[in-house]
CSV table of C-alpha atoms and ligand atoms in Angstrom, one decimal:
chain,number,residue,atom,x,y,z
A,1,ARG,CA,14.3,-13.1,-7.0
A,2,ARG,CA,17.1,-11.2,-8.7
A,3,LYS,CA,20.4,-9.8,-7.7
A,4,GLY,CA,20.0,-7.8,-4.5
A,5,SER,CA,16.3,-8.2,-4.1
A,6,PHE,CA,14.1,-10.7,-2.4
A,7,GLN,CA,10.8,-12.4,-2.7
A,8,LEU,CA,9.1,-14.7,-0.3
A,9,PHE,CA,6.7,-17.5,-1.2
A,10,ASP,CA,3.2,-16.2,-0.7
A,11,PRO,CA,0.5,-18.8,-0.1
A,12,VAL,CA,-2.3,-16.2,-0.6
A,13,VAL,CA,-4.5,-16.8,-3.5
A,14,HIS,CA,-5.0,-13.4,-5.1
A,15,ALA,CA,-7.4,-14.5,-7.8
A,16,SER,CA,-10.8,-12.9,-7.9
A,17,GLU,CA,-12.5,-16.3,-8.2
A,18,GLN,CA,-12.2,-16.4,-4.4
A,19,ALA,CA,-14.8,-13.7,-4.2
A,20,GLU,CA,-17.1,-15.5,-6.6
A,21,ALA,CA,-16.8,-18.9,-4.9
A,22,ILE,CA,-17.9,-17.5,-1.5
A,23,SER,CA,-21.2,-15.8,-1.3
A,24,TYR,CA,-21.7,-12.3,-0.1
A,25,GLU,CA,-24.3,-13.3,2.5
A,26,GLN,CA,-22.0,-16.0,3.9
A,27,LEU,CA,-19.0,-13.6,4.1
A,28,SER,CA,-20.8,-10.7,5.8
A,29,SER,CA,-22.4,-12.9,8.5
A,30,GLU,CA,-19.0,-14.5,9.2
A,31,LEU,CA,-17.0,-11.3,9.2
A,32,GLU,CA,-18.4,-10.0,12.4
A,33,THR,CA,-17.0,-13.0,14.3
A,34,ALA,CA,-13.7,-12.8,12.4
A,35,ILE,CA,-12.3,-9.9,14.5
A,36,ARG,CA,-13.5,-11.5,17.8
A,37,GLU,CA,-12.0,-14.8,16.9
A,38,GLU,CA,-8.8,-13.2,15.8
A,39,GLN,CA,-9.0,-14.5,12.2
A,40,LEU,CA,-8.0,-11.2,10.7
A,41,GLU,CA,-4.3,-10.2,10.0
A,42,VAL,CA,-2.7,-7.3,8.4
A,43,HIS,CA,0.0,-8.0,5.8
A,44,TYR,CA,2.3,-5.3,4.4
A,45,GLN,CA,3.5,-4.7,0.9
A,46,PRO,CA,6.6,-2.5,0.4
A,47,ILE,CA,6.6,0.5,-1.8
A,48,LEU,CA,10.1,1.2,-3.2
A,49,GLU,CA,11.8,4.3,-4.3
A,50,ILE,CA,14.2,3.4,-7.1
A,51,VAL,CA,16.4,5.8,-8.8
A,52,ASP,CA,17.6,4.2,-12.1
A,53,PRO,CA,21.4,4.3,-12.0
A,54,ARG,CA,21.4,4.7,-15.8
A,55,ILE,CA,19.4,7.9,-15.6
A,56,GLY,CA,21.9,10.0,-13.7
A,57,SER,CA,21.4,8.9,-10.2
A,58,ALA,CA,23.6,10.1,-7.4
A,59,ARG,CA,23.0,6.9,-5.5
A,60,PRO,CA,26.4,6.2,-3.8
A,61,ASP,CA,26.3,2.4,-4.0
A,62,PRO,CA,24.0,0.9,-6.6
A,63,LEU,CA,25.3,-2.6,-5.6
A,64,THR,CA,23.8,-2.6,-2.1
A,65,VAL,CA,20.0,-2.5,-2.3
A,66,PRO,CA,18.3,-1.7,-5.6
A,67,GLY,CA,15.5,0.2,-4.1
A,68,SER,CA,15.0,1.9,-0.8
A,69,LEU,CA,11.9,1.2,1.3
A,70,TYR,CA,9.7,4.2,0.8
A,71,ALA,CA,6.6,3.0,2.6
A,72,VAL,CA,4.6,-0.1,3.4
A,73,GLU,CA,0.9,-0.5,2.5
A,74,ALA,CA,-1.3,-2.3,5.1
A,75,LEU,CA,-3.5,-4.9,3.4
A,76,VAL,CA,-6.0,-6.9,5.5
A,77,ARG,CA,-6.1,-10.7,5.3
A,78,TRP,CA,-8.6,-13.1,6.7
A,79,ARG,CA,-7.4,-16.5,7.9
A,80,HIS,CA,-10.7,-18.1,7.2
A,81,PRO,CA,-11.3,-21.4,9.0
A,82,ARG,CA,-12.6,-23.2,5.9
A,83,HIS,CA,-11.4,-21.1,2.9
A,84,GLY,CA,-7.8,-20.5,4.0
A,85,LEU,CA,-6.0,-17.2,3.8
A,86,LEU,CA,-8.2,-14.7,1.9
A,87,SER,CA,-6.9,-11.6,0.4
A,88,ALA,CA,-8.8,-8.3,0.8
A,89,GLY,CA,-10.2,-8.4,-2.7
A,90,ALA,CA,-12.2,-11.4,-1.7
A,91,PHE,CA,-14.1,-9.8,1.1
A,92,ILE,CA,-13.7,-6.0,1.3
A,93,GLY,CA,-16.7,-5.6,-1.0
A,94,ALA,CA,-18.9,-7.6,1.4
A,95,ALA,CA,-17.6,-5.5,4.3
A,96,VAL,CA,-18.3,-2.2,2.5
A,97,ARG,CA,-21.8,-3.3,1.6
A,98,SER,CA,-22.7,-4.6,5.1
A,99,GLY,CA,-21.3,-1.4,6.7
A,100,PHE,CA,-18.8,-3.6,8.7
A,101,ILE,CA,-16.0,-1.8,6.9
A,102,VAL,CA,-15.9,0.9,9.6
A,103,GLU,CA,-15.2,-1.5,12.4
A,104,LEU,CA,-12.8,-3.5,10.3
A,105,GLY,CA,-11.0,-0.3,9.2
A,106,ALA,CA,-10.7,0.8,12.9
A,107,TRP,CA,-9.1,-2.6,13.7
A,108,VAL,CA,-6.6,-2.4,10.7
A,109,LEU,CA,-5.5,1.1,11.6
A,110,ARG,CA,-4.9,0.2,15.3
A,111,THR,CA,-3.1,-3.0,14.4
A,112,ALA,CA,-0.9,-1.3,11.7
A,113,CYS,CA,0.1,1.6,14.0
A,114,ARG,CA,1.2,-0.9,16.7
A,115,GLN,CA,3.2,-2.8,14.1
A,116,LEU,CA,5.0,0.4,13.0
A,117,VAL,CA,6.0,1.0,16.6
A,118,THR,CA,7.3,-2.6,16.8
A,119,TRP,CA,9.3,-2.1,13.6
A,120,ASP,CA,10.8,1.1,15.1
A,121,ALA,CA,12.0,-0.9,18.1
A,122,VAL,CA,13.3,-3.9,16.2
A,123,LEU,CA,14.6,-2.3,13.0
A,124,GLY,CA,15.6,1.2,14.1
A,125,ARG,CA,16.6,3.3,11.1
A,126,ARG,CA,15.7,0.5,8.8
A,127,ALA,CA,12.1,0.6,9.9
A,128,PRO,CA,9.5,1.6,7.3
A,129,ARG,CA,9.2,5.4,7.6
A,130,ARG,CA,5.7,5.6,6.2
A,131,LEU,CA,2.6,3.5,6.7
A,132,PHE,CA,-0.1,3.6,4.0
A,133,VAL,CA,-3.6,2.4,5.1
A,134,ASN,CA,-6.6,2.0,2.8
A,135,VAL,CA,-9.7,3.8,3.8
A,136,SER,CA,-13.0,3.5,2.0
A,137,PRO,CA,-15.1,6.6,1.2
A,138,ALA,CA,-17.6,5.4,3.9
A,139,GLU,CA,-14.9,5.5,6.5
A,140,LEU,CA,-13.7,8.9,5.4
A,141,SER,CA,-17.1,10.4,6.0
A,142,ASP,CA,-17.5,8.7,9.4
A,143,PRO,CA,-17.3,11.4,12.1
A,144,GLY,CA,-15.4,9.0,14.4
A,145,LEU,CA,-12.4,8.6,12.0
A,146,LEU,CA,-10.4,11.6,13.1
A,147,GLU,CA,-10.9,10.7,16.7
A,148,ARG,CA,-9.7,7.2,16.1
A,149,ILE,CA,-6.6,8.3,14.2
A,150,THR,CA,-5.7,10.8,16.9
A,151,ARG,CA,-6.1,8.1,19.6
A,152,ASP,CA,-4.2,5.4,17.7
A,153,LEU,CA,-1.3,7.8,16.9
A,154,THR,CA,-1.1,9.1,20.4
A,155,ALA,CA,-1.3,5.6,22.0
A,156,ALA,CA,1.5,4.4,19.7
A,157,GLY,CA,3.5,7.6,20.2
A,158,LEU,CA,3.8,8.0,16.4
A,159,ALA,CA,4.2,11.3,14.5
A,160,GLY,CA,1.2,12.0,12.3
A,161,ASP,CA,3.3,12.4,9.2
A,162,ARG,CA,4.1,8.7,9.2
A,163,LEU,CA,0.5,7.9,8.3
A,164,THR,CA,-0.9,8.2,4.8
A,165,LEU,CA,-4.6,7.3,4.1
A,166,GLU,CA,-5.3,5.8,0.7
A,167,ILE,CA,-8.7,6.6,-0.8
A,168,THR,CA,-9.9,4.6,-3.7
A,169,GLU,CA,-11.0,6.6,-6.7
A,170,ASN,CA,-13.9,4.3,-7.5
A,171,GLY,CA,-16.6,6.8,-7.7
A,172,PRO,CA,-16.8,10.5,-8.6
A,173,LEU,CA,-14.0,11.7,-6.4
A,174,ASP,CA,-13.9,15.5,-5.9
A,175,SER,CA,-13.4,17.9,-3.1
A,176,SER,CA,-16.8,17.0,-1.7
A,177,SER,CA,-15.5,13.4,-1.1
A,178,PHE,CA,-13.1,15.0,1.4
A,179,PRO,CA,-15.1,16.6,4.2
A,180,ALA,CA,-13.4,19.8,5.2
A,181,GLU,CA,-13.3,19.0,8.9
A,182,VAL,CA,-11.6,15.6,8.2
A,183,VAL,CA,-9.0,17.2,5.8
A,184,ASP,CA,-8.3,20.0,8.2
A,185,GLY,CA,-8.0,17.6,11.1
A,186,LEU,CA,-5.7,15.3,9.2
A,187,ARG,CA,-3.6,18.3,8.2
A,188,ARG,CA,-3.3,19.3,11.8
A,189,LEU,CA,-2.1,15.8,12.7
A,190,GLY,CA,0.4,15.9,9.8
A,191,CYS,CA,-1.1,12.9,8.1
A,192,HIS,CA,-1.1,12.5,4.3
A,193,LEU,CA,-3.8,11.5,1.8
A,194,ALA,CA,-3.2,9.3,-1.3
A,195,ILE,CA,-5.5,8.7,-4.3
A,196,ASP,CA,-5.5,4.9,-4.9
A,197,ASP,CA,-6.1,3.3,-8.3
A,198,PHE,CA,-5.6,6.7,-10.0
A,199,GLY,CA,-6.8,6.8,-13.5
A,200,THR,CA,-9.7,4.3,-13.2
A,201,GLY,CA,-12.2,6.6,-11.5
A,202,HIS,CA,-14.1,9.6,-12.5
A,203,SER,CA,-12.0,12.5,-11.4
A,204,THR,CA,-11.3,15.0,-14.1
A,205,LEU,CA,-7.9,16.6,-14.5
A,206,GLY,CA,-9.2,19.8,-13.0
A,207,ARG,CA,-10.5,18.0,-9.9
A,208,VAL,CA,-7.2,16.4,-9.2
A,209,VAL,CA,-5.8,19.8,-8.4
A,210,GLU,CA,-8.6,20.3,-5.8
A,211,ILE,CA,-8.0,17.0,-4.1
A,212,PRO,CA,-5.8,17.5,-1.1
A,213,ALA,CA,-3.7,14.4,-1.7
A,214,SER,CA,0.1,14.4,-1.7
A,215,VAL,CA,0.4,11.0,-3.3
A,216,LEU,CA,-1.1,9.6,-6.5
A,217,LYS,CA,-1.1,5.8,-7.0
A,218,ILE,CA,-1.5,4.9,-10.7
A,219,ASP,CA,-3.7,1.9,-11.1
A,220,ARG,CA,-2.1,-1.4,-12.0
A,221,SER,CA,-4.2,-1.9,-15.1
A,222,PHE,CA,-1.8,0.6,-16.8
A,223,SER,CA,1.5,-0.9,-15.7
A,224,SER,CA,0.3,-4.4,-16.5
A,225,ALA,CA,0.0,-3.5,-20.1
A,226,LEU,CA,3.7,-2.5,-20.2
A,227,PRO,CA,5.8,-2.9,-22.2
A,228,GLY,CA,4.0,-2.9,-25.5
A,229,SER,CA,1.0,-0.7,-25.0
A,230,LEU,CA,1.6,2.8,-26.3
A,231,GLU,CA,-1.7,3.9,-24.8
A,232,SER,CA,-0.9,2.8,-21.3
A,233,ALA,CA,2.6,4.4,-21.6
A,234,ALA,CA,0.9,7.6,-22.6
A,235,VAL,CA,-1.4,7.5,-19.6
A,236,ILE,CA,1.4,6.8,-17.2
A,237,SER,CA,3.7,9.4,-18.5
A,238,SER,CA,0.9,12.1,-18.5
A,239,ALA,CA,0.0,11.1,-14.9
A,240,LEU,CA,3.7,11.3,-13.9
A,241,LEU,CA,4.0,14.8,-15.5
A,242,LEU,CA,0.8,16.0,-13.9
A,243,GLY,CA,1.6,14.6,-10.5
A,244,HIS,CA,5.2,15.8,-10.5
A,245,ASN,CA,4.2,19.3,-11.6
A,246,LEU,CA,1.7,19.4,-8.7
A,247,ARG,CA,4.5,18.3,-6.4
A,248,ARG,CA,2.8,15.0,-5.6
A,249,THR,CA,4.6,11.7,-5.1
A,250,VAL,CA,3.5,9.3,-7.9
A,251,VAL,CA,3.6,5.6,-7.2
A,252,VAL,CA,2.9,3.1,-9.9
A,253,GLU,CA,1.2,-0.1,-8.7
A,254,GLY,CA,1.2,-3.6,-10.1
A,255,VAL,CA,4.8,-3.9,-11.3
A,256,GLU,CA,4.8,-7.6,-12.1
A,257,THR,CA,7.8,-8.0,-14.4
A,258,GLU,CA,11.4,-6.8,-14.9
A,259,GLU,CA,10.3,-5.6,-18.4
A,260,ALA,CA,7.5,-3.5,-16.9
A,261,LEU,CA,9.9,-2.1,-14.3
A,262,ARG,CA,12.4,-1.0,-17.0
A,263,ALA,CA,9.7,0.5,-19.2
A,264,LEU,CA,8.3,2.5,-16.2
A,265,GLN,CA,11.8,3.7,-15.3
A,266,GLU,CA,12.2,5.0,-18.9
A,267,LEU,CA,9.0,6.9,-18.4
A,268,GLY,CA,10.4,8.6,-15.3
A,269,THR,CA,8.7,6.5,-12.6
A,270,THR,CA,10.5,6.8,-9.2
A,271,HIS,CA,8.1,5.0,-6.8
A,272,PHE,CA,7.0,1.4,-7.4
A,273,GLN,CA,4.8,-1.3,-5.9
A,274,GLY,CA,4.2,-4.8,-7.2
A,275,PHE,CA,4.7,-8.5,-7.0
A,276,HIS,CA,7.9,-8.3,-9.0
A,277,LEU,CA,9.5,-6.1,-6.3
A,278,ALA,CA,7.9,-7.4,-3.1
A,279,LEU,CA,4.8,-9.3,-2.2
A,280,PRO,CA,2.4,-8.4,0.6
A,281,GLN,CA,3.6,-10.4,3.5
A,282,HIS,CA,3.2,-11.1,7.2
A,283,PRO,CA,5.0,-8.5,9.3
A,284,ASP,CA,7.4,-11.0,10.8
A,285,ALA,CA,8.4,-12.2,7.3
A,286,LEU,CA,9.0,-8.6,6.3
A,287,THR,CA,11.1,-7.9,9.4
A,288,ASP,CA,13.3,-10.9,8.4
A,289,ALA,CA,13.5,-9.8,4.8
A,290,ILE,CA,14.6,-6.3,5.8
A,291,LEU,CA,17.2,-7.6,8.2
A,292,GLU,CA,18.4,-10.0,5.6
A,293,SER,CA,18.7,-7.4,2.9
A,294,ALA,CA,20.5,-5.1,5.3
A,295,GLY,CA,23.0,-7.9,6.1
A,296,VAL,CA,23.6,-8.6,2.4
A,297,GLY,CA,24.3,-4.9,1.9
A,298,GLU,CA,26.7,-4.8,4.8
A,299,ARG,CA,28.5,-7.9,3.9
A,300,ARG,CA,28.9,-6.7,0.3
A,301,ALA,CA,30.2,-3.3,1.5
A,302,ALA,CA,32.7,-5.0,3.9
A,303,GLY,CA,33.8,-7.4,1.2
A,304,ARG,CA,34.6,-4.5,-1.2
A,305,LEU,CA,36.4,-2.6,1.4
A,306,GLY,CA,38.5,-5.6,2.2
A,307,ALA,CA,39.3,-6.3,-1.4
B,401,LIG,P1,-5.3,-1.7,-3.4
B,401,LIG,O1,-5.3,-0.7,-2.3
B,401,LIG,O2,-5.2,-1.1,-4.8
B,401,LIG,O3,-4.2,-2.7,-3.1
B,401,LIG,C1,-3.4,-3.4,-4.1
B,401,LIG,C2,-4.0,-4.8,-4.3
B,401,LIG,O4,-3.3,-5.3,-5.4
B,401,LIG,C3,-3.8,-5.8,-3.2
B,401,LIG,O5,-4.8,-6.8,-3.2
B,401,LIG,C4,-2.4,-6.4,-3.5
B,401,LIG,O6,-2.2,-7.7,-3.0
B,401,LIG,C5,-2.5,-6.4,-5.0
B,401,LIG,N1,-1.3,-6.3,-5.7
B,401,LIG,C6,-0.1,-5.7,-5.3
B,401,LIG,N2,0.9,-5.8,-6.2
B,401,LIG,C7,0.3,-6.4,-7.3
B,401,LIG,C8,0.8,-6.8,-8.6
B,401,LIG,O7,2.0,-6.6,-8.9
B,401,LIG,N3,-0.1,-7.5,-9.4
B,401,LIG,C9,-1.3,-7.8,-9.0
B,401,LIG,N4,-2.1,-8.4,-9.9
B,401,LIG,N5,-1.9,-7.4,-7.8
B,401,LIG,C10,-1.0,-6.8,-7.0
B,401,LIG,P2,-5.7,-7.1,-2.0
B,401,LIG,O8,-4.9,-7.2,-0.7
B,401,LIG,O9,-6.6,-8.2,-2.3
B,401,LIG,O10,-6.6,-5.8,-1.8
B,401,LIG,C11,-7.6,-5.4,-2.7
B,401,LIG,C12,-8.2,-4.1,-2.4
B,401,LIG,O11,-8.9,-4.2,-1.1
B,401,LIG,C13,-7.1,-3.0,-2.1
B,401,LIG,O12,-6.7,-2.5,-3.4
B,401,LIG,C14,-7.9,-2.0,-1.3
B,401,LIG,O13,-8.7,-1.2,-2.1
B,401,LIG,C15,-8.8,-2.9,-0.5
B,401,LIG,N6,-8.3,-3.1,0.9
B,401,LIG,C16,-7.2,-3.9,1.3
B,401,LIG,N7,-7.1,-3.7,2.6
B,401,LIG,C17,-8.0,-2.8,3.1
B,401,LIG,C18,-8.3,-2.2,4.3
B,401,LIG,O14,-7.7,-2.5,5.4
B,401,LIG,N8,-9.4,-1.3,4.4
B,401,LIG,C19,-10.0,-1.0,3.2
B,401,LIG,N9,-11.0,-0.1,3.3
B,401,LIG,N10,-9.7,-1.5,2.0
B,401,LIG,C20,-8.7,-2.4,1.9
B,402,LIG,MG1,-4.3,0.7,-1.7
B,403,LIG,MG1,-4.3,0.5,-5.5
B,404,LIG,MG1,-5.8,-1.4,-7.0
């Protein structure tokens, strides 16, 4: 893609017209068989931590890898027998409306925890440290959630602090969206919460303070307007200031161009996610990409030492 970074061809159609082309009724009736028939997959999109070398970074070797792998976000995919590989945006709405999201979410969580263990075994210290999993508000208020998380973490032998649940801020999100037993239980396990699509929902500034989330993910509608939009830049820099003052990690989503990346760095962004940096991809492809980028770094370091 550019010096020191990688991008794989991604055959997934991300366009929202997928959702329009396939009817809700059709999707929800077929979804139930999708798990049984093993048509669902989880893909993973890297979230990178990048410290701009121009802004006083102490990064020892800016030539190796431009960003370090901060986390991976699990994104469900449906290898549909007739429609091909569907991205989550095409069918999550149907799953939420039909209530099937709870079963689907349970499957994603289990699958992603197992994948993290596989990465630990195959990649060692290069394995993603944190796993971000999307959870709809319906799942968060499901009494079985905590039990499932506990079981999946224990079965996989994973420490709780490796799991972050992303909650989408698509309705009025306040402390009542986070049932106390769930939040306490998650805290005991060491798990983290993230607010997804931050800035698009209804939470007031005051409420952000109440929400027990250690990560804010700024919605991609703001970064996609960069560079050029003073308004979006103002929103992003205010959210960064708010988040950082509250000691939260602030991730900016939807980084699609080098220009947007630069503009975000000027605003003080440190955590990035977007097609420009890395696509959501099949876990095996991500394993190869991580091994490949590690190899490139090592070859470069060796070459320099030898020179
Ligand atoms: P999200 O959590 O905000 O995830 C980011 C979405 O934006 C993903 O779409 C991803 O493929 C896409 N994306 C990433 N980088 C870029 C970029 O640079 N530009 C653009 N235009 N798009 C980008 P996807 O996979 O279709 O997911 C859509 C939404 O579906 C997710 O939004 C999330 O809210 C939900 N979702 C995905 N997987 C799950 C799941 O397992 N459970 C639940 N409950 N929801 C899920
Ligand atoms: Mg998300
Ligand atoms: Mg998001
Ligand atoms: Mg989003």
